[in-house]
PDB file of C-alpha atoms in Angstrom:
ATOM      1  CA  MET A 428      83.830  80.594  36.048  1.00  0.00           C
ATOM      2  CA  VAL A 429      81.514  78.991  38.598  1.00  0.00           C
ATOM      3  CA  THR A 430      77.870  79.957  38.586  1.00  0.00           C
ATOM      4  CA  VAL A 431      75.369  79.386  41.376  1.00  0.00           C
ATOM      5  CA  THR A 432      72.131  77.897  40.111  1.00  0.00           C
ATOM      6  CA  GLU A 433      68.715  78.326  41.664  1.00  0.00           C
ATOM      7  CA  GLN A 434      68.898  74.659  42.679  1.00  0.00           C
ATOM      8  CA  ASP A 435      72.189  75.314  44.474  1.00  0.00           C
ATOM      9  CA  LYS A 436      70.600  78.189  46.351  1.00  0.00           C
ATOM     10  CA  ALA A 437      67.597  76.062  47.271  1.00  0.00           C
ATOM     11  CA  GLU A 438      69.838  73.311  48.643  1.00  0.00           C
ATOM     12  CA  GLU A 439      71.853  75.646  50.860  1.00  0.00           C
ATOM     13  CA  PRO A 440      70.774  75.474  54.511  1.00  0.00           C
ATOM     14  CA  ARG A 441      68.965  78.565  55.730  1.00  0.00           C
ATOM     15  CA  ARG A 442      71.105  79.864  58.562  1.00  0.00           C
ATOM     16  CA  TRP A 443      70.569  82.481  61.233  1.00  0.00           C
ATOM     17  CA  VAL A 444      73.146  83.535  63.793  1.00  0.00           C
ATOM     18  CA  VAL A 445      71.656  84.071  67.264  1.00  0.00           C
ATOM     19  CA  GLY A 446      73.448  85.814  70.117  1.00  0.00           C
ATOM     20  CA  ILE A 447      72.349  85.744  73.754  1.00  0.00           C
ATOM     21  CA  THR A 448      74.016  88.195  76.125  1.00  0.00           C
ATOM     22  CA  GLY A 449      73.883  89.125  79.800  1.00  0.00           C
ATOM     23  CA  ALA A 450      70.782  91.305  79.752  1.00  0.00           C
ATOM     24  CA  SER A 451      67.731  90.050  81.608  1.00  0.00           C
ATOM     25  CA  GLY A 452      65.348  88.129  79.387  1.00  0.00           C
ATOM     26  CA  ALA A 453      67.263  84.980  78.439  1.00  0.00           C
ATOM     27  CA  ILE A 454      63.923  83.277  77.823  1.00  0.00           C
ATOM     28  CA  TYR A 455      63.471  85.551  74.798  1.00  0.00           C
ATOM     29  CA  GLY A 456      66.589  84.212  73.113  1.00  0.00           C
ATOM     30  CA  ILE A 457      65.856  80.584  73.954  1.00  0.00           C
ATOM     31  CA  THR A 458      62.302  80.881  72.640  1.00  0.00           C
ATOM     32  CA  LEU A 459      63.548  82.541  69.456  1.00  0.00           C
ATOM     33  CA  CYS A 460      65.930  79.634  68.900  1.00  0.00           C
ATOM     34  CA  ARG A 461      63.119  77.120  69.362  1.00  0.00           C
ATOM     35  CA  GLN A 462      60.860  78.944  66.922  1.00  0.00           C
ATOM     36  CA  LEU A 463      63.599  79.198  64.289  1.00  0.00           C
ATOM     37  CA  LEU A 464      64.314  75.483  64.633  1.00  0.00           C
ATOM     38  CA  THR A 465      60.618  74.750  64.199  1.00  0.00           C
ATOM     39  CA  ALA A 466      60.637  76.915  61.051  1.00  0.00           C
ATOM     40  CA  GLY A 467      63.442  74.782  59.619  1.00  0.00           C
ATOM     41  CA  PHE A 468      66.428  77.079  60.066  1.00  0.00           C
ATOM     42  CA  HIS A 469      69.941  76.028  61.025  1.00  0.00           C
ATOM     43  CA  LEU A 470      71.182  78.063  63.990  1.00  0.00           C
ATOM     44  CA  HIS A 471      74.665  79.268  64.829  1.00  0.00           C
ATOM     45  CA  LEU A 472      74.483  80.139  68.513  1.00  0.00           C
ATOM     46  CA  VAL A 473      76.834  82.325  70.563  1.00  0.00           C
ATOM     47  CA  VAL A 474      76.278  83.055  74.263  1.00  0.00           C
ATOM     48  CA  SER A 475      78.337  85.564  76.220  1.00  0.00           C
ATOM     49  CA  ASP A 476      79.720  84.632  79.642  1.00  0.00           C
ATOM     50  CA  ALA A 477      77.228  86.992  81.246  1.00  0.00           C
ATOM     51  CA  GLY A 478      74.542  85.394  79.088  1.00  0.00           C
ATOM     52  CA  TRP A 479      75.336  82.018  80.632  1.00  0.00           C
ATOM     53  CA  ARG A 480      75.061  83.637  84.063  1.00  0.00           C
ATOM     54  CA  VAL A 481      71.566  84.900  83.233  1.00  0.00           C
ATOM     55  CA  LEU A 482      70.549  81.468  81.924  1.00  0.00           C
ATOM     56  CA  LYS A 483      71.527  80.098  85.315  1.00  0.00           C
ATOM     57  CA  GLU A 484      69.829  82.820  87.362  1.00  0.00           C
ATOM     58  CA  GLU A 485      66.608  83.152  85.360  1.00  0.00           C
ATOM     59  CA  LEU A 486      66.078  79.667  83.899  1.00  0.00           C
ATOM     60  CA  GLY A 487      67.948  77.493  86.360  1.00  0.00           C
ATOM     61  CA  TRP A 488      70.388  76.077  83.821  1.00  0.00           C
ATOM     62  CA  ASP A 489      73.408  74.100  84.994  1.00  0.00           C
ATOM     63  CA  VAL A 490      75.966  76.249  83.197  1.00  0.00           C
ATOM     64  CA  SER A 491      78.871  74.186  84.488  1.00  0.00           C
ATOM     65  CA  HIS A 492      77.853  71.695  81.777  1.00  0.00           C
ATOM     66  CA  ARG A 493      77.051  73.986  78.892  1.00  0.00           C
ATOM     67  CA  MET A 494      76.718  71.474  76.069  1.00  0.00           C
ATOM     68  CA  ALA A 495      74.515  69.222  78.190  1.00  0.00           C
ATOM     69  CA  SER A 496      72.317  72.225  79.026  1.00  0.00           C
ATOM     70  CA  LEU A 497      71.918  73.033  75.340  1.00  0.00           C
ATOM     71  CA  GLU A 498      71.078  69.429  74.511  1.00  0.00           C
ATOM     72  CA  GLU A 499      68.408  69.464  77.216  1.00  0.00           C
ATOM     73  CA  ALA A 500      66.981  72.798  76.052  1.00  0.00           C
ATOM     74  CA  PHE A 501      66.859  71.777  72.389  1.00  0.00           C
ATOM     75  CA  PRO A 502      66.152  68.036  72.372  1.00  0.00           C
ATOM     76  CA  GLY A 503      67.622  66.356  69.301  1.00  0.00           C
ATOM     77  CA  ALA A 504      68.694  69.601  67.638  1.00  0.00           C
ATOM     78  CA  MET A 505      72.299  69.422  68.781  1.00  0.00           C
ATOM     79  CA  ALA A 506      72.702  65.756  67.841  1.00  0.00           C
ATOM     80  CA  GLU A 507      71.064  66.306  64.464  1.00  0.00           C
ATOM     81  CA  GLY A 508      73.302  69.273  63.682  1.00  0.00           C
ATOM     82  CA  ALA A 509      70.461  71.800  63.563  1.00  0.00           C
ATOM     83  CA  ILE A 510      72.370  73.983  66.027  1.00  0.00           C
ATOM     84  CA  THR A 511      76.038  74.846  65.839  1.00  0.00           C
ATOM     85  CA  TYR A 512      77.269  76.223  69.147  1.00  0.00           C
ATOM     86  CA  HIS A 513      80.306  78.526  69.035  1.00  0.00           C
ATOM     87  CA  PRO A 514      82.315  79.331  72.179  1.00  0.00           C
ATOM     88  CA  LEU A 515      82.548  83.068  72.785  1.00  0.00           C
ATOM     89  CA  ASN A 516      86.328  83.213  72.378  1.00  0.00           C
ATOM     90  CA  ASP A 517      86.471  81.130  69.181  1.00  0.00           C
ATOM     91  CA  ILE A 518      87.307  84.132  67.038  1.00  0.00           C
ATOM     92  CA  GLY A 519      88.257  81.798  64.176  1.00  0.00           C
ATOM     93  CA  ALA A 520      84.753  80.307  63.912  1.00  0.00           C
ATOM     94  CA  SER A 521      82.925  80.302  60.596  1.00  0.00           C
ATOM     95  CA  ILE A 522      80.601  83.150  61.583  1.00  0.00           C
ATOM     96  CA  ALA A 523      83.591  85.449  62.129  1.00  0.00           C
ATOM     97  CA  SER A 524      84.128  85.599  58.364  1.00  0.00           C
ATOM     98  CA  GLY A 525      82.255  87.619  55.790  1.00  0.00           C
ATOM     99  CA  SER A 526      82.483  84.629  53.443  1.00  0.00           C
ATOM    100  CA  PHE A 527      80.118  82.679  55.725  1.00  0.00           C
ATOM    101  CA  ARG A 528      76.681  82.655  54.124  1.00  0.00           C
ATOM    102  CA  CYS A 529      73.660  83.257  56.349  1.00  0.00           C
ATOM    103  CA  GLU A 530      70.355  85.111  56.433  1.00  0.00           C
ATOM    104  CA  GLY A 531      71.465  87.475  59.185  1.00  0.00           C
ATOM    105  CA  MET A 532      71.890  87.749  62.949  1.00  0.00           C
ATOM    106  CA  ALA A 533      69.664  88.465  65.937  1.00  0.00           C
ATOM    107  CA  ILE A 534      70.931  89.332  69.420  1.00  0.00           C
ATOM    108  CA  MET A 535      68.154  88.652  71.912  1.00  0.00           C
ATOM    109  CA  PRO A 536      68.483  89.931  74.559  1.00  0.00           C
ATOM    110  CA  CYS A 537      71.282  92.432  74.012  1.00  0.00           C
ATOM    111  CA  SER A 538      73.075  94.059  76.927  1.00  0.00           C
ATOM    112  CA  MET A 539      74.133  97.685  76.793  1.00  0.00           C
ATOM    113  CA  GLY A 540      77.774  96.557  76.916  1.00  0.00           C
ATOM    114  CA  THR A 541      77.387  94.407  73.810  1.00  0.00           C
ATOM    115  CA  LEU A 542      75.387  97.111  72.058  1.00  0.00           C
ATOM    116  CA  SER A 543      78.117  99.654  72.836  1.00  0.00           C
ATOM    117  CA  ALA A 544      80.842  97.350  71.515  1.00  0.00           C
ATOM    118  CA  ILE A 545      78.976  96.826  68.244  1.00  0.00           C
ATOM    119  CA  ALA A 546      78.180 100.529  67.843  1.00  0.00           C
ATOM    120  CA  ASN A 547      81.852 101.410  68.288  1.00  0.00           C
ATOM    121  CA  GLY A 548      83.350  98.611  66.198  1.00  0.00           C
ATOM    122  CA  ALA A 549      84.973  96.825  69.140  1.00  0.00           C
ATOM    123  CA  SER A 550      85.054  93.192  67.999  1.00  0.00           C
ATOM    124  CA  THR A 551      86.514  91.794  71.212  1.00  0.00           C
ATOM    125  CA  ASN A 552      84.812  88.378  71.029  1.00  0.00           C
ATOM    126  CA  LEU A 553      83.008  86.159  68.552  1.00  0.00           C
ATOM    127  CA  LEU A 554      79.582  87.610  69.278  1.00  0.00           C
ATOM    128  CA  THR A 555      80.572  91.209  68.580  1.00  0.00           C
ATOM    129  CA  ARG A 556      82.731  90.114  65.631  1.00  0.00           C
ATOM    130  CA  ALA A 557      79.796  88.260  64.075  1.00  0.00           C
ATOM    131  CA  ALA A 558      77.666  91.387  64.458  1.00  0.00           C
ATOM    132  CA  ASP A 559      80.413  93.459  62.867  1.00  0.00           C
ATOM    133  CA  VAL A 560      80.430  91.044  59.931  1.00  0.00           C
ATOM    134  CA  MET A 561      76.689  91.601  59.449  1.00  0.00           C
ATOM    135  CA  LEU A 562      77.289  95.341  59.259  1.00  0.00           C
ATOM    136  CA  LYS A 563      80.168  95.180  56.790  1.00  0.00           C
ATOM    137  CA  GLU A 564      78.399  92.641  54.584  1.00  0.00           C
ATOM    138  CA  TRP A 565      75.094  94.568  54.690  1.00  0.00           C
ATOM    139  CA  ARG A 566      73.198  91.621  56.126  1.00  0.00           C
ATOM    140  CA  PRO A 567      70.239  91.943  58.494  1.00  0.00           C
ATOM    141  CA  LEU A 568      71.181  92.591  62.098  1.00  0.00           C
ATOM    142  CA  LEU A 569      68.409  92.704  64.703  1.00  0.00           C
ATOM    143  CA  ILE A 570      69.125  93.807  68.257  1.00  0.00           C
ATOM    144  CA  VAL A 571      66.765  93.458  71.211  1.00  0.00           C
ATOM    145  CA  PRO A 572      68.106  95.773  73.942  1.00  0.00           C
ATOM    146  CA  ARG A 573      66.815  95.232  77.466  1.00  0.00           C
ATOM    147  CA  GLU A 574      67.583  97.948  79.972  1.00  0.00           C
ATOM    148  CA  THR A 575      65.637 100.582  81.867  1.00  0.00           C
ATOM    149  CA  PRO A 576      65.937 103.445  82.365  1.00  0.00           C
ATOM    150  CA  LEU A 577      68.127 104.455  79.443  1.00  0.00           C
ATOM    151  CA  HIS A 578      70.712 107.208  79.573  1.00  0.00           C
ATOM    152  CA  ALA A 579      72.036 109.306  76.704  1.00  0.00           C
ATOM    153  CA  ILE A 580      74.940 106.972  75.832  1.00  0.00           C
ATOM    154  CA  HIS A 581      72.544 104.028  75.459  1.00  0.00           C
ATOM    155  CA  LEU A 582      70.305 106.077  73.192  1.00  0.00           C
ATOM    156  CA  GLU A 583      73.186 107.454  71.141  1.00  0.00           C
ATOM    157  CA  ASN A 584      74.535 103.955  70.533  1.00  0.00           C
ATOM    158  CA  MET A 585      71.119 102.744  69.396  1.00  0.00           C
ATOM    159  CA  LEU A 586      70.752 105.733  67.089  1.00  0.00           C
ATOM    160  CA  LYS A 587      74.195 105.113  65.589  1.00  0.00           C
ATOM    161  CA  LEU A 588      73.287 101.508  64.799  1.00  0.00           C
ATOM    162  CA  ALA A 589      69.807 102.404  63.522  1.00  0.00           C
ATOM    163  CA  ARG A 590      71.404 104.803  61.047  1.00  0.00           C
ATOM    164  CA  LEU A 591      73.509 101.888  59.793  1.00  0.00           C
ATOM    165  CA  GLY A 592      70.377  99.874  59.104  1.00  0.00           C
ATOM    166  CA  VAL A 593      70.305  97.791  62.258  1.00  0.00           C
ATOM    167  CA  ARG A 594      66.782  96.960  63.356  1.00  0.00           C
ATOM    168  CA  ILE A 595      66.405  97.958  66.999  1.00  0.00           C
ATOM    169  CA  ILE A 596      63.544  96.030  68.641  1.00  0.00           C
ATOM    170  CA  PRO A 597      63.410  96.943  72.355  1.00  0.00           C
ATOM    171  CA  ALA A 598      61.953  94.373  74.736  1.00  0.00           C
ATOM    172  CA  MET A 599      58.707  96.326  75.120  1.00  0.00           C
ATOM    173  CA  PRO A 600      55.759  93.909  75.047  1.00  0.00           C
ATOM    174  CA  ALA A 601      52.343  95.198  74.042  1.00  0.00           C
ATOM    175  CA  PHE A 602      49.082  94.428  75.799  1.00  0.00           C
ATOM    176  CA  TYR A 603      46.518  95.118  73.084  1.00  0.00           C
ATOM    177  CA  ASN A 604      46.499  91.410  72.264  1.00  0.00           C
ATOM    178  CA  GLY A 605      45.334  90.533  75.778  1.00  0.00           C
ATOM    179  CA  PRO A 606      48.210  88.379  77.059  1.00  0.00           C
ATOM    180  CA  GLN A 607      47.130  85.938  79.746  1.00  0.00           C
ATOM    181  CA  THR A 608      50.449  84.325  80.608  1.00  0.00           C
ATOM    182  CA  LEU A 609      54.154  85.092  80.727  1.00  0.00           C
ATOM    183  CA  GLU A 610      54.515  82.879  77.662  1.00  0.00           C
ATOM    184  CA  ASP A 611      52.117  85.151  75.763  1.00  0.00           C
ATOM    185  CA  ILE A 612      54.349  88.150  76.528  1.00  0.00           C
ATOM    186  CA  VAL A 613      57.498  86.278  75.495  1.00  0.00           C
ATOM    187  CA  HIS A 614      55.832  85.104  72.285  1.00  0.00           C
ATOM    188  CA  PHE A 615      54.846  88.652  71.393  1.00  0.00           C
ATOM    189  CA  MET A 616      58.447  89.846  71.565  1.00  0.00           C
ATOM    190  CA  VAL A 617      59.800  86.826  69.710  1.00  0.00           C
ATOM    191  CA  GLY A 618      57.098  87.316  67.102  1.00  0.00           C
ATOM    192  CA  LYS A 619      58.145  90.932  66.590  1.00  0.00           C
ATOM    193  CA  VAL A 620      61.707  89.794  65.980  1.00  0.00           C
ATOM    194  CA  MET A 621      60.555  87.137  63.527  1.00  0.00           C
ATOM    195  CA  ASP A 622      58.512  89.820  61.763  1.00  0.00           C
ATOM    196  CA  GLY A 623      61.776  91.739  61.373  1.00  0.00           C
ATOM    197  CA  MET A 624      63.414  88.602  59.991  1.00  0.00           C
ATOM    198  CA  GLY A 625      60.617  88.183  57.458  1.00  0.00           C
ATOM    199  CA  ILE A 626      59.610  84.790  58.871  1.00  0.00           C
ATOM    200  CA  HIS A 627      55.960  83.747  59.049  1.00  0.00           C
ATOM    201  CA  HIS A 628      54.622  82.817  62.482  1.00  0.00           C
ATOM    202  CA  ASN A 629      51.467  82.701  64.582  1.00  0.00           C
ATOM    203  CA  LEU A 630      52.943  83.695  67.929  1.00  0.00           C
ATOM    204  CA  TYR A 631      50.584  86.538  68.736  1.00  0.00           C
ATOM    205  CA  LYS A 632      47.271  88.011  67.653  1.00  0.00           C
ATOM    206  CA  ARG A 633      47.784  91.035  65.439  1.00  0.00           C
ATOM    207  CA  TRP A 634      45.843  94.265  65.791  1.00  0.00           C
ATOM    208  CA  GLY A 635      42.482  93.929  64.068  1.00  0.00           C
ATOM    209  CA  GLN A 636      42.734  90.161  63.897  1.00  0.00           C
ATOM    210  CA  PRO A 637      39.408  88.611  64.970  1.00  0.00           C
ATOM    211  CA  ASN A 638      39.223  86.471  68.097  1.00  0.00           C
ATOM    212  CA  GLU A 639      39.280  82.768  67.332  1.00  0.00           C
TER     213      GLU A 639
END
């Protein structure tokens, strides 16, 4: 019989799976990745084909050279092994298995198509399969939907997932903290997701926090 000691647990890398899909707001997902790297986590990254399209349209990435784009966006992290990038169709990747150990998964931003697939158990690619694994293994799954307006099917799918314990964190920035820049707004949303992950950060001023 093999037992796992506290030392073994401490030596295991802390892993989060991050998905980026084709909803507007790719900067949210990229910023989340950067913050998790700064906090010392190992990332397993999956980007949908539409997600790559949004990275091109919104951030100007050269998506014809995907690995080079990731290396430029996360200097040193790829070479050092802090990020593991999984192609969308690699359904045999480690994160497709329930035996893969990780803290959980965040999809930021999440398109309505991806949300629908997860809500209805349609594991048609690695991203939706990884989310399905989080559900069946009762691991944290955080979804940041970005769409407006919402119709009844969108809302029903969110409700279905919320009832399964998924944390739904819509991309709805607040303004009580007095954001001055676009970065402030992005940091607020990323901070809310990191709150849901249980990770300490100083990305935004909380309500009642004195001005510095």
